[in-house]
């Protein structure tokens, strides 16, 4: 988990987490409405640029970004090979690459890439604790939800450890995976039932403790961390407005491909 | 009794247990990502058969805690956990999680949260699949795939989600009931009173 790793704090870390979440969700909606691959390319570049301010060493950023290549390829190829279009480039059996489908595939790949980059940026620059405190204070999320989320987050490392223990225990008892389809269910069951049962028991104990300590009373509670807005939030919002305006202008004036709408 | 507790909203225990169940599946979702991506380049929409795994948190959590809002909460929580573990799809994970949870939730709501049999759960899984397809139409331009490919995609996704998020979830929940951990989560039922 990223938040446990040492890194430098940059201005992106100081942006209000709730605002960041809202802006990034709006980013998702905005990207869906972009049908011009030229504009989208500039948007993607502008988003990737922000990763320089993540405060993490570039080697680590590259490591986290490495699955993006797979996502890009897997998202774009489906549409490239099997999409509809008029100008045929290649036809081989069922594979039918046309000019339209090629650019549409590229567009989809860029879409996935920009959203993956923005997601990584969010993960690298947001501490979960701050996010949930901010959701409680700025967006009035009931504390019982926020604290449950935080408690569950803490259980994820325990969960992974238990999974390892389970794996070793099954191995030492000589449980072999018998491959083939019908046993997939057996494998899932073998791992998930003990993990779920243990987690539910643990969750119940923690819930009782949390109730006893008053985590549920919503009225007039005080917070250990006070999270508010600052000047950085304005800069952050302005960056996104400029990013989209600039991408539209650049996409119109300096296009890479002659297509303006991939639909 | 069930109605009273549900009218008062979810208790902290319900919420925490739901989120923890979701966390277990959130870890699974994260592992599922590369599996899905590796199946994708084959092109025959084979990956759609395993897409249903991403709907299992919602239906499974509802089978354990049969209250309004559980399905949607579980999907959002599972998406959040997998996003924090560094999901390759970034911010879209959260949006998709919410929509998928909503799809399952609507089906459970139509049955007034009373029914949790195999049929309802399969229908809820299909509901989640349908909701995800709605988002995919605007996100992935599905309609501009060639007709056979597009039919395969929808068919495989529905089939896969009914099998994984419907049938597998149902039998997993049954298996979990045998361990006895679910007993303390449900309010005393009519059968219990009759047994007394």
PDB file of N, CA and C in Angstrom, chain B residues 126-176:
ATOM      1  N   UNK B 126     -27.356 -10.265 -12.732  1.00  0.00           N
ATOM      2  CA  UNK B 126     -27.639  -9.796 -14.086  1.00  0.00           C
ATOM      3  C   UNK B 126     -27.922  -8.299 -14.086  1.00  0.00           C
ATOM      4  N   UNK B 127     -28.564  -7.818 -13.020  1.00  0.00           N
ATOM      5  CA  UNK B 127     -28.834  -6.381 -12.881  1.00  0.00           C
ATOM      6  C   UNK B 127     -27.551  -5.582 -12.824  1.00  0.00           C
ATOM      7  N   UNK B 128     -26.574  -6.093 -12.057  1.00  0.00           N
ATOM      8  CA  UNK B 128     -25.275  -5.431 -11.959  1.00  0.00           C
ATOM      9  C   UNK B 128     -24.595  -5.422 -13.327  1.00  0.00           C
ATOM     10  N   UNK B 129     -24.715  -6.557 -14.041  1.00  0.00           N
ATOM     11  CA  UNK B 129     -24.111  -6.650 -15.375  1.00  0.00           C
ATOM     12  C   UNK B 129     -24.763  -5.645 -16.321  1.00  0.00           C
ATOM     13  N   UNK B 130     -26.091  -5.553 -16.241  1.00  0.00           N
ATOM     14  CA  UNK B 130     -26.810  -4.620 -17.106  1.00  0.00           C
ATOM     15  C   UNK B 130     -26.385  -3.187 -16.832  1.00  0.00           C
ATOM     16  N   UNK B 131     -26.245  -2.863 -15.533  1.00  0.00           N
ATOM     17  CA  UNK B 131     -25.836  -1.504 -15.163  1.00  0.00           C
ATOM     18  C   UNK B 131     -24.440  -1.197 -15.692  1.00  0.00           C
ATOM     19  N   UNK B 132     -23.542  -2.211 -15.608  1.00  0.00           N
ATOM     20  CA  UNK B 132     -22.186  -1.969 -16.085  1.00  0.00           C
ATOM     21  C   UNK B 132     -22.176  -1.799 -17.603  1.00  0.00           C
ATOM     22  N   UNK B 133     -23.093  -2.510 -18.286  1.00  0.00           N
ATOM     23  CA  UNK B 133     -23.172  -2.377 -19.746  1.00  0.00           C
ATOM     24  C   UNK B 133     -23.636  -0.987 -20.154  1.00  0.00           C
ATOM     25  N   UNK B 134     -24.571  -0.437 -19.355  1.00  0.00           N
ATOM     26  CA  UNK B 134     -25.062   0.904 -19.647  1.00  0.00           C
ATOM     27  C   UNK B 134     -23.901   1.898 -19.640  1.00  0.00           C
ATOM     28  N   UNK B 135     -23.035   1.770 -18.615  1.00  0.00           N
ATOM     29  CA  UNK B 135     -21.882   2.658 -18.528  1.00  0.00           C
ATOM     30  C   UNK B 135     -20.901   2.373 -19.664  1.00  0.00           C
ATOM     31  N   UNK B 136     -20.759   1.092 -20.012  1.00  0.00           N
ATOM     32  CA  UNK B 136     -19.840   0.715 -21.084  1.00  0.00           C
ATOM     33  C   UNK B 136     -20.249   1.277 -22.434  1.00  0.00           C
ATOM     34  N   UNK B 137     -21.560   1.467 -22.636  1.00  0.00           N
ATOM     35  CA  UNK B 137     -22.018   2.000 -23.913  1.00  0.00           C
ATOM     36  C   UNK B 137     -21.458   3.391 -24.144  1.00  0.00           C
ATOM     37  N   UNK B 138     -21.411   4.188 -23.056  1.00  0.00           N
ATOM     38  CA  UNK B 138     -20.872   5.531 -23.239  1.00  0.00           C
ATOM     39  C   UNK B 138     -19.347   5.539 -23.108  1.00  0.00           C
ATOM     40  N   UNK B 139     -18.818   4.617 -22.325  1.00  0.00           N
ATOM     41  CA  UNK B 139     -17.370   4.633 -22.099  1.00  0.00           C
ATOM     42  C   UNK B 139     -16.623   3.895 -23.199  1.00  0.00           C
ATOM     43  N   UNK B 140     -17.171   2.770 -23.643  1.00  0.00           N
ATOM     44  CA  UNK B 140     -16.402   1.897 -24.527  1.00  0.00           C
ATOM     45  C   UNK B 140     -16.895   1.784 -25.957  1.00  0.00           C
ATOM     46  N   UNK B 141     -17.869   2.607 -26.353  1.00  0.00           N
ATOM     47  CA  UNK B 141     -18.422   2.572 -27.715  1.00  0.00           C
ATOM     48  C   UNK B 141     -18.782   1.156 -28.151  1.00  0.00           C
ATOM     49  N   UNK B 142     -19.418   0.386 -27.256  1.00  0.00           N
ATOM     50  CA  UNK B 142     -19.717  -1.004 -27.591  1.00  0.00           C
ATOM     51  C   UNK B 142     -20.517  -1.125 -28.878  1.00  0.00           C
ATOM     52  N   UNK B 143     -21.422  -0.153 -29.090  1.00  0.00           N
ATOM     53  CA  UNK B 143     -22.334  -0.270 -30.235  1.00  0.00           C
ATOM     54  C   UNK B 143     -21.585  -0.240 -31.560  1.00  0.00           C
ATOM     55  N   UNK B 144     -20.324   0.262 -31.558  1.00  0.00           N
ATOM     56  CA  UNK B 144     -19.622   0.278 -32.842  1.00  0.00           C
ATOM     57  C   UNK B 144     -18.681  -0.916 -33.025  1.00  0.00           C
ATOM     58  N   UNK B 145     -18.837  -1.930 -32.196  1.00  0.00           N
ATOM     59  CA  UNK B 145     -18.165  -3.200 -32.496  1.00  0.00           C
ATOM     60  C   UNK B 145     -19.001  -3.909 -33.550  1.00  0.00           C
ATOM     61  N   UNK B 146     -18.401  -4.865 -34.248  1.00  0.00           N
ATOM     62  CA  UNK B 146     -19.226  -5.569 -35.227  1.00  0.00           C
ATOM     63  C   UNK B 146     -20.245  -6.444 -34.493  1.00  0.00           C
ATOM     64  N   UNK B 147     -21.352  -6.698 -35.168  1.00  0.00           N
ATOM     65  CA  UNK B 147     -22.530  -7.269 -34.506  1.00  0.00           C
ATOM     66  C   UNK B 147     -22.250  -8.559 -33.746  1.00  0.00           C
ATOM     67  N   UNK B 148     -21.514  -9.494 -34.355  1.00  0.00           N
ATOM     68  CA  UNK B 148     -21.276 -10.771 -33.679  1.00  0.00           C
ATOM     69  C   UNK B 148     -20.451 -10.584 -32.406  1.00  0.00           C
ATOM     70  N   UNK B 149     -19.493  -9.647 -32.471  1.00  0.00           N
ATOM     71  CA  UNK B 149     -18.603  -9.404 -31.350  1.00  0.00           C
ATOM     72  C   UNK B 149     -19.351  -8.794 -30.180  1.00  0.00           C
ATOM     73  N   UNK B 150     -20.233  -7.904 -30.529  1.00  0.00           N
ATOM     74  CA  UNK B 150     -21.039  -7.140 -29.598  1.00  0.00           C
ATOM     75  C   UNK B 150     -22.060  -8.061 -28.896  1.00  0.00           C
ATOM     76  N   UNK B 151     -22.624  -8.984 -29.666  1.00  0.00           N
ATOM     77  CA  UNK B 151     -23.559  -9.941 -29.082  1.00  0.00           C
ATOM     78  C   UNK B 151     -22.823 -10.866 -28.112  1.00  0.00           C
ATOM     79  N   UNK B 152     -21.634 -11.305 -28.532  1.00  0.00           N
ATOM     80  CA  UNK B 152     -20.832 -12.166 -27.655  1.00  0.00           C
ATOM     81  C   UNK B 152     -20.531 -11.461 -26.345  1.00  0.00           C
ATOM     82  N   UNK B 153     -20.147 -10.183 -26.458  1.00  0.00           N
ATOM     83  CA  UNK B 153     -19.783  -9.411 -25.269  1.00  0.00           C
ATOM     84  C   UNK B 153     -20.929  -9.393 -24.270  1.00  0.00           C
ATOM     85  N   UNK B 154     -22.108  -9.011 -24.747  1.00  0.00           N
ATOM     86  CA  UNK B 154     -23.253  -8.886 -23.845  1.00  0.00           C
ATOM     87  C   UNK B 154     -23.654 -10.257 -23.299  1.00  0.00           C
ATOM     88  N   UNK B 155     -23.692 -11.258 -24.203  1.00  0.00           N
ATOM     89  CA  UNK B 155     -24.074 -12.604 -23.779  1.00  0.00           C
ATOM     90  C   UNK B 155     -23.120 -13.174 -22.746  1.00  0.00           C
ATOM     91  N   UNK B 156     -21.827 -13.070 -23.041  1.00  0.00           N
ATOM     92  CA  UNK B 156     -20.823 -13.615 -22.123  1.00  0.00           C
ATOM     93  C   UNK B 156     -20.844 -12.889 -20.781  1.00  0.00           C
ATOM     94  N   UNK B 157     -21.013 -11.577 -20.830  1.00  0.00           N
ATOM     95  CA  UNK B 157     -20.998 -10.848 -19.567  1.00  0.00           C
ATOM     96  C   UNK B 157     -22.175 -11.258 -18.686  1.00  0.00           C
ATOM     97  N   UNK B 158     -23.356 -11.345 -19.306  1.00  0.00           N
ATOM     98  CA  UNK B 158     -24.543 -11.732 -18.534  1.00  0.00           C
ATOM     99  C   UNK B 158     -24.388 -13.147 -17.989  1.00  0.00           C
ATOM    100  N   UNK B 159     -23.932 -14.050 -18.864  1.00  0.00           N
ATOM    101  CA  UNK B 159     -23.772 -15.441 -18.456  1.00  0.00           C
ATOM    102  C   UNK B 159     -22.748 -15.541 -17.316  1.00  0.00           C
ATOM    103  N   UNK B 160     -21.592 -14.904 -17.518  1.00  0.00           N
ATOM    104  CA  UNK B 160     -20.522 -14.956 -16.525  1.00  0.00           C
ATOM    105  C   UNK B 160     -20.955 -14.386 -15.190  1.00  0.00           C
ATOM    106  N   UNK B 161     -21.713 -13.278 -15.235  1.00  0.00           N
ATOM    107  CA  UNK B 161     -22.091 -12.669 -13.962  1.00  0.00           C
ATOM    108  C   UNK B 161     -23.139 -13.506 -13.245  1.00  0.00           C
ATOM    109  N   UNK B 162     -24.038 -14.142 -14.006  1.00  0.00           N
ATOM    110  CA  UNK B 162     -25.027 -14.990 -13.340  1.00  0.00           C
ATOM    111  C   UNK B 162     -24.318 -16.180 -12.682  1.00  0.00           C
ATOM    112  N   UNK B 163     -23.345 -16.744 -13.375  1.00  0.00           N
ATOM    113  CA  UNK B 163     -22.624 -17.890 -12.799  1.00  0.00           C
ATOM    114  C   UNK B 163     -21.803 -17.470 -11.587  1.00  0.00           C
ATOM    115  N   UNK B 164     -20.995 -16.415 -11.738  1.00  0.00           N
ATOM    116  CA  UNK B 164     -20.081 -16.056 -10.647  1.00  0.00           C
ATOM    117  C   UNK B 164     -20.783 -15.288  -9.534  1.00  0.00           C
ATOM    118  N   UNK B 165     -21.379 -14.134  -9.885  1.00  0.00           N
ATOM    119  CA  UNK B 165     -21.978 -13.293  -8.846  1.00  0.00           C
ATOM    120  C   UNK B 165     -23.326 -13.824  -8.383  1.00  0.00           C
ATOM    121  N   UNK B 166     -23.933 -14.722  -9.174  1.00  0.00           N
ATOM    122  CA  UNK B 166     -25.204 -15.303  -8.767  1.00  0.00           C
ATOM    123  C   UNK B 166     -25.019 -16.645  -8.094  1.00  0.00           C
ATOM    124  N   UNK B 167     -24.697 -17.654  -8.903  1.00  0.00           N
ATOM    125  CA  UNK B 167     -24.675 -19.022  -8.385  1.00  0.00           C
ATOM    126  C   UNK B 167     -23.519 -19.263  -7.407  1.00  0.00           C
ATOM    127  N   UNK B 168     -22.295 -18.871  -7.811  1.00  0.00           N
ATOM    128  CA  UNK B 168     -21.148 -19.087  -6.911  1.00  0.00           C
ATOM    129  C   UNK B 168     -21.353 -18.321  -5.605  1.00  0.00           C
ATOM    130  N   UNK B 169     -21.808 -17.059  -5.700  1.00  0.00           N
ATOM    131  CA  UNK B 169     -22.036 -16.268  -4.496  1.00  0.00           C
ATOM    132  C   UNK B 169     -23.041 -16.950  -3.585  1.00  0.00           C
ATOM    133  N   UNK B 170     -24.088 -17.495  -4.187  1.00  0.00           N
ATOM    134  CA  UNK B 170     -25.143 -18.138  -3.402  1.00  0.00           C
ATOM    135  C   UNK B 170     -24.598 -19.338  -2.629  1.00  0.00           C
ATOM    136  N   UNK B 171     -23.841 -20.191  -3.326  1.00  0.00           N
ATOM    137  CA  UNK B 171     -23.325 -21.384  -2.643  1.00  0.00           C
ATOM    138  C   UNK B 171     -22.199 -21.059  -1.665  1.00  0.00           C
ATOM    139  N   UNK B 172     -21.438 -20.006  -1.957  1.00  0.00           N
ATOM    140  CA  UNK B 172     -20.417 -19.563  -0.995  1.00  0.00           C
ATOM    141  C   UNK B 172     -21.083 -19.076   0.288  1.00  0.00           C
ATOM    142  N   UNK B 173     -22.169 -18.335   0.123  1.00  0.00           N
ATOM    143  CA  UNK B 173     -22.886 -17.831   1.300  1.00  0.00           C
ATOM    144  C   UNK B 173     -23.447 -18.991   2.108  1.00  0.00           C
ATOM    145  N   UNK B 174     -23.948 -20.004   1.396  1.00  0.00           N
ATOM    146  CA  UNK B 174     -24.459 -21.194   2.084  1.00  0.00           C
ATOM    147  C   UNK B 174     -23.341 -21.868   2.878  1.00  0.00           C
ATOM    148  N   UNK B 175     -22.159 -21.973   2.253  1.00  0.00           N
ATOM    149  CA  UNK B 175     -21.020 -22.595   2.918  1.00  0.00           C
ATOM    150  C   UNK B 175     -20.591 -21.781   4.132  1.00  0.00           C
ATOM    151  N   UNK B 176     -20.691 -20.456   3.997  1.00  0.00           N
ATOM    152  CA  UNK B 176     -20.299 -19.603   5.116  1.00  0.00           C
ATOM    153  C   UNK B 176     -21.291 -19.727   6.269  1.00  0.00           C
TER     154      UNK B 176
END
